[in-house]
């Protein structure tokens, strides 16, 4: 559920509706630099109406999904 | 007299910050700037907590005015440094090279003012949300490690994106630049390169001479392919670095190794074969070596002239 929504936000962000994304996809593979990552995480937070700690380094989509799931649980 | 809300916020006379430059900004320079009414900032670069504690004690012995410490977040000693800053109750912390989220709440809770350097509106909003006191929006005209955005488009967009005070940096070298930054919505400025040539700056004289001699086109970006571009004066070092960088057969590790330590060599030895003289695009504007105090007083006077002069176009 969270994952699907994150993928949708990511596809919109990159304007690539067919973008292949898995839990293991890293931001680097998705060609998102650290600034993109911050933007994207904030968009994701807004859409789930929550906020996550960006303390630990976020490397993969799975990392973000995990934190969001924890935050809204 | 130039007064903005930043002066009250940081308890300083003029809204001028001296950038924390690795191997350049030490206690002596920071104290001179703070004593002159600006905010002097010590760079903690890659140093460990013991070195930093000594510098903090030194700056406290040289000035009773507020000062700042710049924390390079990629520093391997960063966790211990974060703690020392709390123990020493430093007035202001600026951060660079990374995400300060982890530390902001900790420092703010200790009564420290935290001002991250940001290269985009996203990071500015993130810093605000994490509780930052203000942000420094730094454009890629600056020296050293730079972002993509230029100051002119970056500053007003950051001002629109956040409600905390914005300080402009990158490409500001005189009072005209400061006046322009204030017009963009900033309430203060941070200058690095201009303070490289201050009398109190402990760097090799060759470094200062190179800044004084530099023309507008004399800086260059290196290391773009490594993902962390650095602006420096064109020297035989940057020419051979760029040659290696543009050669597809050069491994990234070799390039990283090539650049390592090059700033220290420039600052301490003044060696243009092996040193990387980091400097901003305003190097060409700097014509004389002055004391930190005279730099600040000159800047303030020029800013007043520029701001008052602007009114002539309002008909």
mmCIF file of C-alpha atoms in Angstrom:
data_model
loop_
_atom_site.group_PDB
_atom_site.id
_atom_site.type_symbol
_atom_site.label_atom_id
_atom_site.label_comp_id
_atom_site.label_asym_id
_atom_site.label_seq_id
_atom_site.Cartn_x
_atom_site.Cartn_y
_atom_site.Cartn_z
ATOM 1 C CA UNK A 1 0.000 0.000 0.000
ATOM 2 C CA UNK A 2 2.685 2.471 1.080
ATOM 3 C CA UNK A 3 5.028 1.111 -1.552
ATOM 4 C CA UNK A 4 2.494 1.597 -4.378
ATOM 5 C CA UNK A 5 1.869 5.180 -3.378
ATOM 6 C CA UNK A 6 5.594 5.900 -3.103
ATOM 7 C CA UNK A 7 6.101 4.464 -6.589
ATOM 8 C CA UNK A 8 3.324 6.667 -7.938
ATOM 9 C CA UNK A 9 4.883 9.777 -6.377
ATOM 10 C CA UNK A 10 8.281 8.778 -7.712
ATOM 11 C CA UNK A 11 6.932 8.227 -11.252
ATOM 12 C CA UNK A 12 5.252 11.632 -11.145
ATOM 13 C CA UNK A 13 8.388 13.254 -9.798
ATOM 14 C CA UNK A 14 10.504 11.842 -12.613
ATOM 15 C CA UNK A 15 7.699 12.185 -15.161
ATOM 16 C CA UNK A 16 8.289 8.587 -16.180
ATOM 17 C CA UNK A 17 4.978 6.693 -15.853
ATOM 18 C CA UNK A 18 6.569 3.375 -16.796
ATOM 19 C CA UNK A 19 9.521 3.638 -14.415
ATOM 20 C CA UNK A 20 10.521 0.260 -12.970
ATOM 21 C CA UNK A 21 10.826 0.495 -9.196
ATOM 22 C CA UNK A 22 11.347 -2.182 -6.550
ATOM 23 C CA UNK A 23 11.926 -2.010 -2.808
ATOM 24 C CA UNK A 24 15.604 -2.559 -3.547
ATOM 25 C CA UNK A 25 15.906 0.296 -6.107
ATOM 26 C CA UNK A 26 18.468 2.774 -4.842
ATOM 27 C CA UNK A 27 18.188 6.520 -5.333
ATOM 28 C CA UNK A 28 21.455 6.304 -7.207
ATOM 29 C CA UNK A 29 20.069 3.762 -9.698
ATOM 30 C CA UNK A 30 17.003 5.967 -10.118
ATOM 31 C CA UNK A 31 19.366 8.826 -10.961
ATOM 32 C CA UNK A 32 18.251 10.908 -8.004
ATOM 33 C CA UNK A 33 20.950 12.923 -6.274
ATOM 34 C CA UNK A 34 20.881 13.985 -2.638
ATOM 35 C CA UNK A 35 18.890 17.155 -3.412
ATOM 36 C CA UNK A 36 16.285 15.193 -5.384
ATOM 37 C CA UNK A 37 16.062 12.744 -2.514
ATOM 38 C CA UNK A 38 15.238 15.504 -0.024
ATOM 39 C CA UNK A 39 12.555 16.929 -2.350
ATOM 40 C CA UNK A 40 11.065 13.532 -2.958
ATOM 41 C CA UNK A 41 11.011 12.486 0.683
ATOM 42 C CA UNK A 42 9.227 15.723 1.570
ATOM 43 C CA UNK A 43 6.621 15.115 -1.139
ATOM 44 C CA UNK A 44 6.105 11.603 0.163
ATOM 45 C CA UNK A 45 5.763 12.884 3.728
ATOM 46 C CA UNK A 46 3.192 15.465 2.656
ATOM 47 C CA UNK A 47 1.120 12.922 0.815
ATOM 48 C CA UNK A 48 1.056 10.612 3.879
ATOM 49 C CA UNK A 49 0.569 13.610 6.159
ATOM 50 C CA UNK A 50 3.417 12.502 8.375
ATOM 51 C CA UNK A 51 7.100 13.159 8.811
ATOM 52 C CA UNK A 52 10.009 10.805 9.074
ATOM 53 C CA UNK A 53 13.408 11.223 10.633
ATOM 54 C CA UNK A 54 16.022 11.623 7.954
ATOM 55 C CA UNK A 55 18.764 10.833 10.458
ATOM 56 C CA UNK A 56 19.966 7.632 8.943
ATOM 57 C CA UNK A 57 21.051 7.652 5.375
ATOM 58 C CA UNK A 58 18.269 6.768 2.974
ATOM 59 C CA UNK A 59 19.665 4.637 0.202
ATOM 60 C CA UNK A 60 16.755 2.679 -1.234
ATOM 61 C CA UNK A 61 13.037 3.063 -1.826
ATOM 62 C CA UNK A 62 12.606 0.289 0.733
ATOM 63 C CA UNK A 63 14.275 2.499 3.384
ATOM 64 C CA UNK A 64 11.704 5.239 2.790
ATOM 65 C CA UNK A 65 8.767 2.837 2.683
ATOM 66 C CA UNK A 66 9.923 1.258 5.961
ATOM 67 C CA UNK A 67 10.146 4.629 7.726
ATOM 68 C CA UNK A 68 6.764 5.780 6.437
ATOM 69 C CA UNK A 69 5.132 2.515 7.539
ATOM 70 C CA UNK A 70 6.660 2.988 10.983
ATOM 71 C CA UNK A 71 5.523 6.618 11.138
ATOM 72 C CA UNK A 72 1.877 5.947 10.247
ATOM 73 C CA UNK A 73 1.553 2.697 12.219
ATOM 74 C CA UNK B 1 24.601 51.903 9.390
ATOM 75 C CA UNK B 2 23.150 48.693 8.041
ATOM 76 C CA UNK B 3 20.836 46.889 10.441
ATOM 77 C CA UNK B 4 18.607 43.900 9.761
ATOM 78 C CA UNK B 5 16.716 41.437 11.974
ATOM 79 C CA UNK B 6 19.758 39.151 11.708
ATOM 80 C CA UNK B 7 21.762 41.581 13.874
ATOM 81 C CA UNK B 8 19.391 41.122 16.811
ATOM 82 C CA UNK B 9 19.008 37.420 16.183
ATOM 83 C CA UNK B 10 22.771 36.762 16.348
ATOM 84 C CA UNK B 11 23.620 39.704 18.583
ATOM 85 C CA UNK B 12 26.023 41.219 16.030
ATOM 86 C CA UNK B 13 26.515 44.778 14.810
ATOM 87 C CA UNK B 14 26.492 44.190 11.048
ATOM 88 C CA UNK B 15 24.674 41.390 9.160
ATOM 89 C CA UNK B 16 27.925 40.052 7.701
ATOM 90 C CA UNK B 17 29.181 36.506 8.273
ATOM 91 C CA UNK B 18 32.676 35.341 7.421
ATOM 92 C CA UNK B 19 32.452 31.943 5.781
ATOM 93 C CA UNK B 20 34.030 28.941 7.466
ATOM 94 C CA UNK B 21 36.812 27.975 5.054
ATOM 95 C CA UNK B 22 38.850 24.835 5.677
ATOM 96 C CA UNK B 23 42.567 25.501 6.390
ATOM 97 C CA UNK B 24 41.767 29.250 6.356
ATOM 98 C CA UNK B 25 39.175 30.215 8.964
ATOM 99 C CA UNK B 26 40.814 29.784 12.358
ATOM 100 C CA UNK B 27 40.311 31.414 15.744
ATOM 101 C CA UNK B 28 42.462 34.419 14.843
ATOM 102 C CA UNK B 29 40.423 35.358 11.753
ATOM 103 C CA UNK B 30 37.090 34.595 13.414
ATOM 104 C CA UNK B 31 37.954 36.758 16.433
ATOM 105 C CA UNK B 32 39.050 39.641 14.190
ATOM 106 C CA UNK B 33 35.774 39.528 12.250
ATOM 107 C CA UNK B 34 33.648 39.254 15.384
ATOM 108 C CA UNK B 35 35.554 42.105 17.049
ATOM 109 C CA UNK B 36 34.836 44.198 13.948
ATOM 110 C CA UNK B 37 31.087 43.658 14.362
ATOM 111 C CA UNK B 38 30.488 40.768 11.967
ATOM 112 C CA UNK B 39 30.199 37.076 12.796
ATOM 113 C CA UNK B 40 33.538 35.284 12.580
ATOM 114 C CA UNK B 41 33.316 31.568 11.897
ATOM 115 C CA UNK B 42 35.934 28.861 12.554
ATOM 116 C CA UNK B 43 36.038 25.950 10.129
ATOM 117 C CA UNK B 44 36.259 22.598 11.888
ATOM 118 C CA UNK B 45 36.970 20.938 8.491
ATOM 119 C CA UNK B 46 38.176 17.341 9.044
ATOM 120 C CA UNK B 47 39.797 18.109 12.371
ATOM 121 C CA UNK B 48 39.134 16.170 15.552
ATOM 122 C CA UNK B 49 37.386 17.362 18.696
ATOM 123 C CA UNK B 50 40.616 18.194 20.571
ATOM 124 C CA UNK B 51 41.837 20.599 17.899
ATOM 125 C CA UNK B 52 38.414 22.228 17.773
ATOM 126 C CA UNK B 53 38.221 22.640 21.535
ATOM 127 C CA UNK B 54 41.579 24.460 21.475
ATOM 128 C CA UNK B 55 40.403 26.791 18.727
ATOM 129 C CA UNK B 56 37.209 27.533 20.661
ATOM 130 C CA UNK B 57 39.226 28.381 23.770
ATOM 131 C CA UNK B 58 41.478 30.566 21.665
ATOM 132 C CA UNK B 59 38.633 32.506 20.041
ATOM 133 C CA UNK B 60 37.008 33.008 23.451
ATOM 134 C CA UNK B 61 40.285 34.472 24.714
ATOM 135 C CA UNK B 62 40.452 36.879 21.748
ATOM 136 C CA UNK B 63 36.877 38.169 21.689
ATOM 137 C CA UNK B 64 33.861 38.440 23.946
ATOM 138 C CA UNK B 65 31.576 38.830 20.915
ATOM 139 C CA UNK B 66 29.534 35.981 19.393
ATOM 140 C CA UNK B 67 31.307 33.673 16.939
ATOM 141 C CA UNK B 68 30.384 30.584 14.964
ATOM 142 C CA UNK B 69 31.751 27.151 14.133
ATOM 143 C CA UNK B 70 31.279 25.577 10.713
ATOM 144 C CA UNK B 71 30.737 21.838 10.868
ATOM 145 C CA UNK B 72 31.601 19.791 7.826
ATOM 146 C CA UNK B 73 29.121 16.961 8.199
ATOM 147 C CA UNK B 74 31.282 14.440 6.344
ATOM 148 C CA UNK B 75 33.987 14.842 9.008
ATOM 149 C CA UNK B 76 34.672 11.365 10.465
ATOM 150 C CA UNK B 77 34.819 12.939 13.956
ATOM 151 C CA UNK B 78 31.458 14.694 13.540
ATOM 152 C CA UNK B 79 29.668 12.973 16.455
ATOM 153 C CA UNK B 80 32.358 13.957 18.961
ATOM 154 C CA UNK B 81 32.546 17.457 17.497
ATOM 155 C CA UNK B 82 28.776 17.853 17.877
ATOM 156 C CA UNK B 83 29.185 17.101 21.586
ATOM 157 C CA UNK B 84 32.133 19.484 22.109
ATOM 158 C CA UNK B 85 30.098 22.316 20.579
ATOM 159 C CA UNK B 86 27.395 21.727 23.195
ATOM 160 C CA UNK B 87 29.893 21.494 26.061
ATOM 161 C CA UNK B 88 31.577 24.710 24.967
ATOM 162 C CA UNK B 89 28.198 26.438 24.443
ATOM 163 C CA UNK B 90 29.250 27.990 21.140
ATOM 164 C CA UNK B 91 26.823 30.751 20.071
ATOM 165 C CA UNK B 92 26.312 29.768 16.408
ATOM 166 C CA UNK B 93 26.845 26.677 14.254
ATOM 167 C CA UNK B 94 26.787 26.629 10.472
ATOM 168 C CA UNK B 95 26.791 23.316 8.643
ATOM 169 C CA UNK B 96 27.872 22.173 5.215
ATOM 170 C CA UNK B 97 28.496 19.062 3.114
ATOM 171 C CA UNK B 98 25.555 16.985 4.198
ATOM 172 C CA UNK B 99 22.266 16.669 5.993
ATOM 173 C CA UNK B 100 22.336 18.265 9.476
ATOM 174 C CA UNK B 101 18.927 16.814 10.467
ATOM 175 C CA UNK B 102 20.419 14.498 13.040
ATOM 176 C CA UNK B 103 22.103 17.321 14.984
ATOM 177 C CA UNK B 104 19.783 20.322 14.634
ATOM 178 C CA UNK B 105 17.403 19.442 17.484
ATOM 179 C CA UNK B 106 20.291 18.543 19.768
ATOM 180 C CA UNK B 107 22.073 21.857 19.224
ATOM 181 C CA UNK B 108 18.927 23.981 19.326
ATOM 182 C CA UNK B 109 17.963 22.330 22.631
ATOM 183 C CA UNK B 110 21.393 23.368 23.960
ATOM 184 C CA UNK B 111 20.590 27.003 23.123
ATOM 185 C CA UNK B 112 22.843 27.145 20.055
ATOM 186 C CA UNK B 113 21.719 28.955 16.898
ATOM 187 C CA UNK B 114 21.964 26.601 13.932
ATOM 188 C CA UNK B 115 22.315 27.879 10.386
ATOM 189 C CA UNK B 116 22.735 25.231 7.669
ATOM 190 C CA UNK B 117 24.207 26.153 4.292
ATOM 191 C CA UNK B 118 21.696 25.056 1.646
ATOM 192 C CA UNK B 119 22.003 24.799 -2.141
ATOM 193 C CA UNK B 120 18.275 24.332 -2.909
ATOM 194 C CA UNK B 121 14.780 25.243 -1.698
ATOM 195 C CA UNK B 122 14.180 21.604 -0.739
ATOM 196 C CA UNK B 123 17.038 21.504 1.733
ATOM 197 C CA UNK B 124 16.063 24.958 3.004
ATOM 198 C CA UNK B 125 12.541 23.734 3.769
ATOM 199 C CA UNK B 126 13.960 20.618 5.350
ATOM 200 C CA UNK B 127 16.276 22.682 7.561
ATOM 201 C CA UNK B 128 13.390 24.904 8.622
ATOM 202 C CA UNK B 129 11.246 21.907 9.487
ATOM 203 C CA UNK B 130 14.085 20.396 11.507
ATOM 204 C CA UNK B 131 14.160 23.594 13.582
ATOM 205 C CA UNK B 132 17.040 25.584 12.071
ATOM 206 C CA UNK B 133 17.402 29.207 13.203
ATOM 207 C CA UNK B 134 18.124 30.516 9.688
ATOM 208 C CA UNK B 135 19.636 29.234 6.447
ATOM 209 C CA UNK B 136 22.513 30.350 4.272
ATOM 210 C CA UNK B 137 21.499 30.073 0.602
ATOM 211 C CA UNK B 138 24.803 29.646 -1.188
ATOM 212 C CA UNK B 139 25.136 29.881 -4.945
ATOM 213 C CA UNK B 140 27.760 28.182 -7.076
ATOM 214 C CA UNK B 141 29.706 31.410 -7.646
ATOM 215 C CA UNK B 142 31.383 30.781 -4.325
ATOM 216 C CA UNK B 143 34.733 29.135 -3.812
ATOM 217 C CA UNK B 144 35.348 25.585 -2.629
ATOM 218 C CA UNK B 145 32.595 22.970 -2.758
ATOM 219 C CA UNK B 146 29.651 24.403 -4.641
ATOM 220 C CA UNK B 147 26.097 23.607 -5.682
ATOM 221 C CA UNK B 148 24.532 24.008 -9.123
ATOM 222 C CA UNK B 149 22.268 26.986 -8.550
ATOM 223 C CA UNK B 150 23.552 30.535 -8.926
ATOM 224 C CA UNK B 151 22.941 33.045 -6.122
ATOM 225 C CA UNK B 152 20.666 35.389 -8.086
ATOM 226 C CA UNK B 153 17.974 32.765 -8.773
ATOM 227 C CA UNK B 154 18.570 30.750 -5.573
ATOM 228 C CA UNK B 155 18.165 33.439 -2.894
ATOM 229 C CA UNK B 156 14.677 34.771 -3.779
ATOM 230 C CA UNK B 157 13.360 31.228 -4.260
ATOM 231 C CA UNK B 158 14.694 30.187 -0.863
ATOM 232 C CA UNK B 159 13.206 33.365 0.658
ATOM 233 C CA UNK B 160 9.821 32.377 -0.772
ATOM 234 C CA UNK B 161 10.161 28.769 0.379
ATOM 235 C CA UNK B 162 10.873 29.363 4.075
ATOM 236 C CA UNK B 163 9.807 31.794 6.772
ATOM 237 C CA UNK B 164 13.069 31.699 8.759
ATOM 238 C CA UNK B 165 15.732 34.345 7.952
ATOM 239 C CA UNK B 166 17.814 33.783 4.831
ATOM 240 C CA UNK B 167 21.467 34.737 4.495
ATOM 241 C CA UNK B 168 22.858 35.012 0.962
ATOM 242 C CA UNK B 169 26.270 33.673 -0.023
ATOM 243 C CA UNK B 170 28.206 33.062 -3.217
ATOM 244 C CA UNK B 171 29.415 35.802 -5.510
ATOM 245 C CA UNK B 172 29.257 38.586 -2.944
ATOM 246 C CA UNK B 173 32.484 40.571 -2.709
ATOM 247 C CA UNK B 174 31.584 44.193 -2.054
ATOM 248 C CA UNK B 175 28.777 46.476 -0.893
ATOM 249 C CA UNK B 176 26.989 46.301 -4.234
ATOM 250 C CA UNK B 177 26.685 42.558 -3.798
ATOM 251 C CA UNK B 178 25.418 42.966 -0.251
ATOM 252 C CA UNK B 179 22.838 45.550 -1.354
ATOM 253 C CA UNK B 180 21.693 43.197 -4.121
ATOM 254 C CA UNK B 181 21.378 40.300 -1.656
ATOM 255 C CA UNK B 182 19.225 42.436 0.647
ATOM 256 C CA UNK B 183 17.019 43.338 -2.331
ATOM 257 C CA UNK B 184 16.573 39.633 -3.082
ATOM 258 C CA UNK B 185 15.072 39.184 0.374
ATOM 259 C CA UNK B 186 18.103 38.092 2.374
ATOM 260 C CA UNK B 187 18.663 39.685 5.789
ATOM 261 C CA UNK B 188 22.378 39.037 5.834
ATOM 262 C CA UNK B 189 25.323 37.839 3.791
ATOM 263 C CA UNK B 190 28.200 35.439 4.128
ATOM 264 C CA UNK B 191 31.498 36.222 2.419
ATOM 265 C CA UNK B 192 34.450 33.889 2.189
ATOM 266 C CA UNK B 193 36.858 34.920 -0.542
ATOM 267 C CA UNK B 194 36.912 38.565 0.526
ATOM 268 C CA UNK B 195 38.269 37.474 3.931
ATOM 269 C CA UNK B 196 40.967 35.280 2.376
ATOM 270 C CA UNK B 197 43.087 38.404 1.979
ATOM 271 C CA UNK B 198 42.459 39.767 5.493
ATOM 272 C CA UNK B 199 45.642 40.601 7.401
ATOM 273 C CA UNK B 200 44.550 38.247 10.178
ATOM 274 C CA UNK B 201 44.128 35.270 7.820
ATOM 275 C CA UNK B 202 46.823 32.656 8.436
ATOM 276 C CA UNK B 203 47.486 31.448 4.905
ATOM 277 C CA UNK B 204 50.542 31.535 2.679
ATOM 278 C CA UNK B 205 51.131 34.970 1.149
ATOM 279 C CA UNK B 206 51.094 33.402 -2.350
ATOM 280 C CA UNK B 207 47.424 32.527 -1.816
ATOM 281 C CA UNK B 208 46.544 36.137 -0.995
ATOM 282 C CA UNK B 209 48.642 37.447 -3.911
ATOM 283 C CA UNK B 210 46.838 35.119 -6.317
ATOM 284 C CA UNK B 211 43.450 36.473 -5.193
ATOM 285 C CA UNK B 212 44.619 40.075 -5.603
ATOM 286 C CA UNK B 213 45.938 39.316 -9.110
ATOM 287 C CA UNK B 214 42.927 37.296 -10.240
ATOM 288 C CA UNK B 215 40.624 38.496 -13.033
ATOM 289 C CA UNK B 216 36.925 37.698 -13.449
ATOM 290 C CA UNK B 217 37.604 34.585 -15.541
ATOM 291 C CA UNK B 218 40.347 33.174 -13.351
ATOM 292 C CA UNK B 219 38.336 30.586 -11.415
ATOM 293 C CA UNK B 220 37.348 27.164 -12.700
ATOM 294 C CA UNK B 221 35.186 24.235 -11.569
ATOM 295 C CA UNK B 222 36.957 20.934 -11.021
ATOM 296 C CA UNK B 223 35.646 17.583 -9.861
ATOM 297 C CA UNK B 224 32.203 17.862 -11.462
ATOM 298 C CA UNK B 225 32.451 14.251 -12.635
ATOM 299 C CA UNK B 226 33.069 13.152 -9.042
ATOM 300 C CA UNK B 227 29.737 14.643 -7.965
ATOM 301 C CA UNK B 228 31.265 17.273 -5.700
ATOM 302 C CA UNK B 229 32.495 20.182 -7.811
ATOM 303 C CA UNK B 230 35.094 22.548 -6.378
ATOM 304 C CA UNK B 231 35.724 26.120 -7.530
ATOM 305 C CA UNK B 232 39.340 27.236 -7.404
ATOM 306 C CA UNK B 233 41.744 29.639 -9.054
ATOM 307 C CA UNK B 234 43.180 28.392 -12.355
ATOM 308 C CA UNK B 235 46.695 27.112 -11.671
ATOM 309 C CA UNK B 236 48.919 24.405 -13.067
ATOM 310 C CA UNK B 237 47.259 22.138 -10.497
ATOM 311 C CA UNK B 238 43.715 22.735 -11.808
ATOM 312 C CA UNK B 239 44.908 22.428 -15.419
ATOM 313 C CA UNK B 240 46.466 19.021 -14.851
ATOM 314 C CA UNK B 241 43.512 17.948 -12.685
ATOM 315 C CA UNK B 242 41.043 18.871 -15.433
ATOM 316 C CA UNK B 243 43.165 17.109 -18.024
ATOM 317 C CA UNK B 244 43.035 13.944 -15.928
ATOM 318 C CA UNK B 245 39.313 14.460 -15.240
ATOM 319 C CA UNK B 246 38.512 14.830 -18.939
ATOM 320 C CA UNK B 247 40.498 11.703 -19.804
ATOM 321 C CA UNK B 248 37.967 8.838 -19.665
ATOM 322 C CA UNK B 249 40.713 6.359 -18.773
ATOM 323 C CA UNK B 250 41.389 8.062 -15.414
ATOM 324 C CA UNK B 251 39.822 6.029 -12.599
ATOM 325 C CA UNK B 252 37.653 8.040 -10.180
ATOM 326 C CA UNK B 253 39.783 6.878 -7.249
ATOM 327 C CA UNK B 254 42.889 8.360 -8.874
ATOM 328 C CA UNK B 255 41.117 11.702 -9.266
ATOM 329 C CA UNK B 256 39.897 11.678 -5.659
ATOM 330 C CA UNK B 257 43.428 10.888 -4.525
ATOM 331 C CA UNK B 258 44.782 13.669 -6.732
ATOM 332 C CA UNK B 259 42.632 16.285 -5.014
ATOM 333 C CA UNK B 260 43.254 15.075 -1.479
ATOM 334 C CA UNK B 261 45.247 17.485 0.646
ATOM 335 C CA UNK B 262 45.547 19.982 -2.216
ATOM 336 C CA UNK B 263 43.806 22.786 -0.298
ATOM 337 C CA UNK B 264 46.152 22.372 2.672
ATOM 338 C CA UNK B 265 49.143 22.590 0.327
ATOM 339 C CA UNK B 266 47.762 25.823 -1.166
ATOM 340 C CA UNK B 267 46.961 27.392 2.206
ATOM 341 C CA UNK B 268 50.106 26.396 4.059
ATOM 342 C CA UNK B 269 52.761 26.072 1.365
ATOM 343 C CA UNK B 270 51.436 28.357 -1.374
ATOM 344 C CA UNK B 271 52.520 25.774 -3.957
ATOM 345 C CA UNK B 272 50.646 26.242 -7.258
ATOM 346 C CA UNK B 273 51.964 23.008 -8.775
ATOM 347 C CA UNK B 274 50.281 20.839 -6.146
ATOM 348 C CA UNK B 275 47.957 23.173 -4.289
ATOM 349 C CA UNK B 276 44.280 23.885 -4.931
ATOM 350 C CA UNK B 277 43.564 27.584 -4.270
ATOM 351 C CA UNK B 278 39.842 27.522 -3.626
ATOM 352 C CA UNK B 279 38.273 30.915 -4.336
ATOM 353 C CA UNK B 280 35.030 32.421 -5.577
ATOM 354 C CA UNK B 281 34.172 34.215 -8.814
ATOM 355 C CA UNK B 282 34.441 37.576 -7.068
ATOM 356 C CA UNK B 283 38.220 37.138 -6.684
ATOM 357 C CA UNK B 284 38.599 39.629 -9.529
ATOM 358 C CA UNK B 285 36.822 42.273 -7.444
ATOM 359 C CA UNK B 286 39.370 42.129 -4.643
ATOM 360 C CA UNK B 287 42.145 44.650 -5.112
ATOM 361 C CA UNK B 288 43.808 45.056 -1.734
ATOM 362 C CA UNK B 289 44.737 43.303 1.467
ATOM 363 C CA UNK B 290 43.053 44.897 4.480
ATOM 364 C CA UNK B 291 42.444 44.135 8.120
ATOM 365 C CA UNK B 292 39.198 42.300 8.858
ATOM 366 C CA UNK B 293 37.951 45.467 10.513
ATOM 367 C CA UNK B 294 38.634 47.601 7.448
ATOM 368 C CA UNK B 295 37.035 44.999 5.194
ATOM 369 C CA UNK B 296 33.833 45.116 7.245
ATOM 370 C CA UNK B 297 33.770 48.906 7.525
ATOM 371 C CA UNK B 298 34.382 49.233 3.762
ATOM 372 C CA UNK B 299 31.606 46.749 3.018
ATOM 373 C CA UNK B 300 29.128 48.569 5.234
ATOM 374 C CA UNK B 301 29.926 51.940 3.699
ATOM 375 C CA UNK B 302 29.646 50.578 0.162
ATOM 376 C CA UNK B 303 26.334 48.907 1.013
ATOM 377 C CA UNK B 304 24.887 52.171 2.299
ATOM 378 C CA UNK B 305 25.979 53.964 -0.867
ATOM 379 C CA UNK B 306 24.514 51.252 -3.106
ATOM 380 C CA UNK B 307 21.195 51.080 -1.267
ATOM 381 C CA UNK B 308 20.753 54.847 -1.177
ATOM 382 C CA UNK B 309 21.761 55.090 -4.842
ATOM 383 C CA UNK B 310 19.054 52.635 -5.806
ATOM 384 C CA UNK B 311 16.387 55.182 -4.975
ATOM 385 C CA UNK B 312 17.439 57.365 -7.910
ATOM 386 C CA UNK B 313 15.648 54.953 -10.248
ATOM 387 C CA UNK B 314 12.343 55.253 -8.436
ATOM 388 C CA UNK B 315 10.502 57.989 -10.312
#
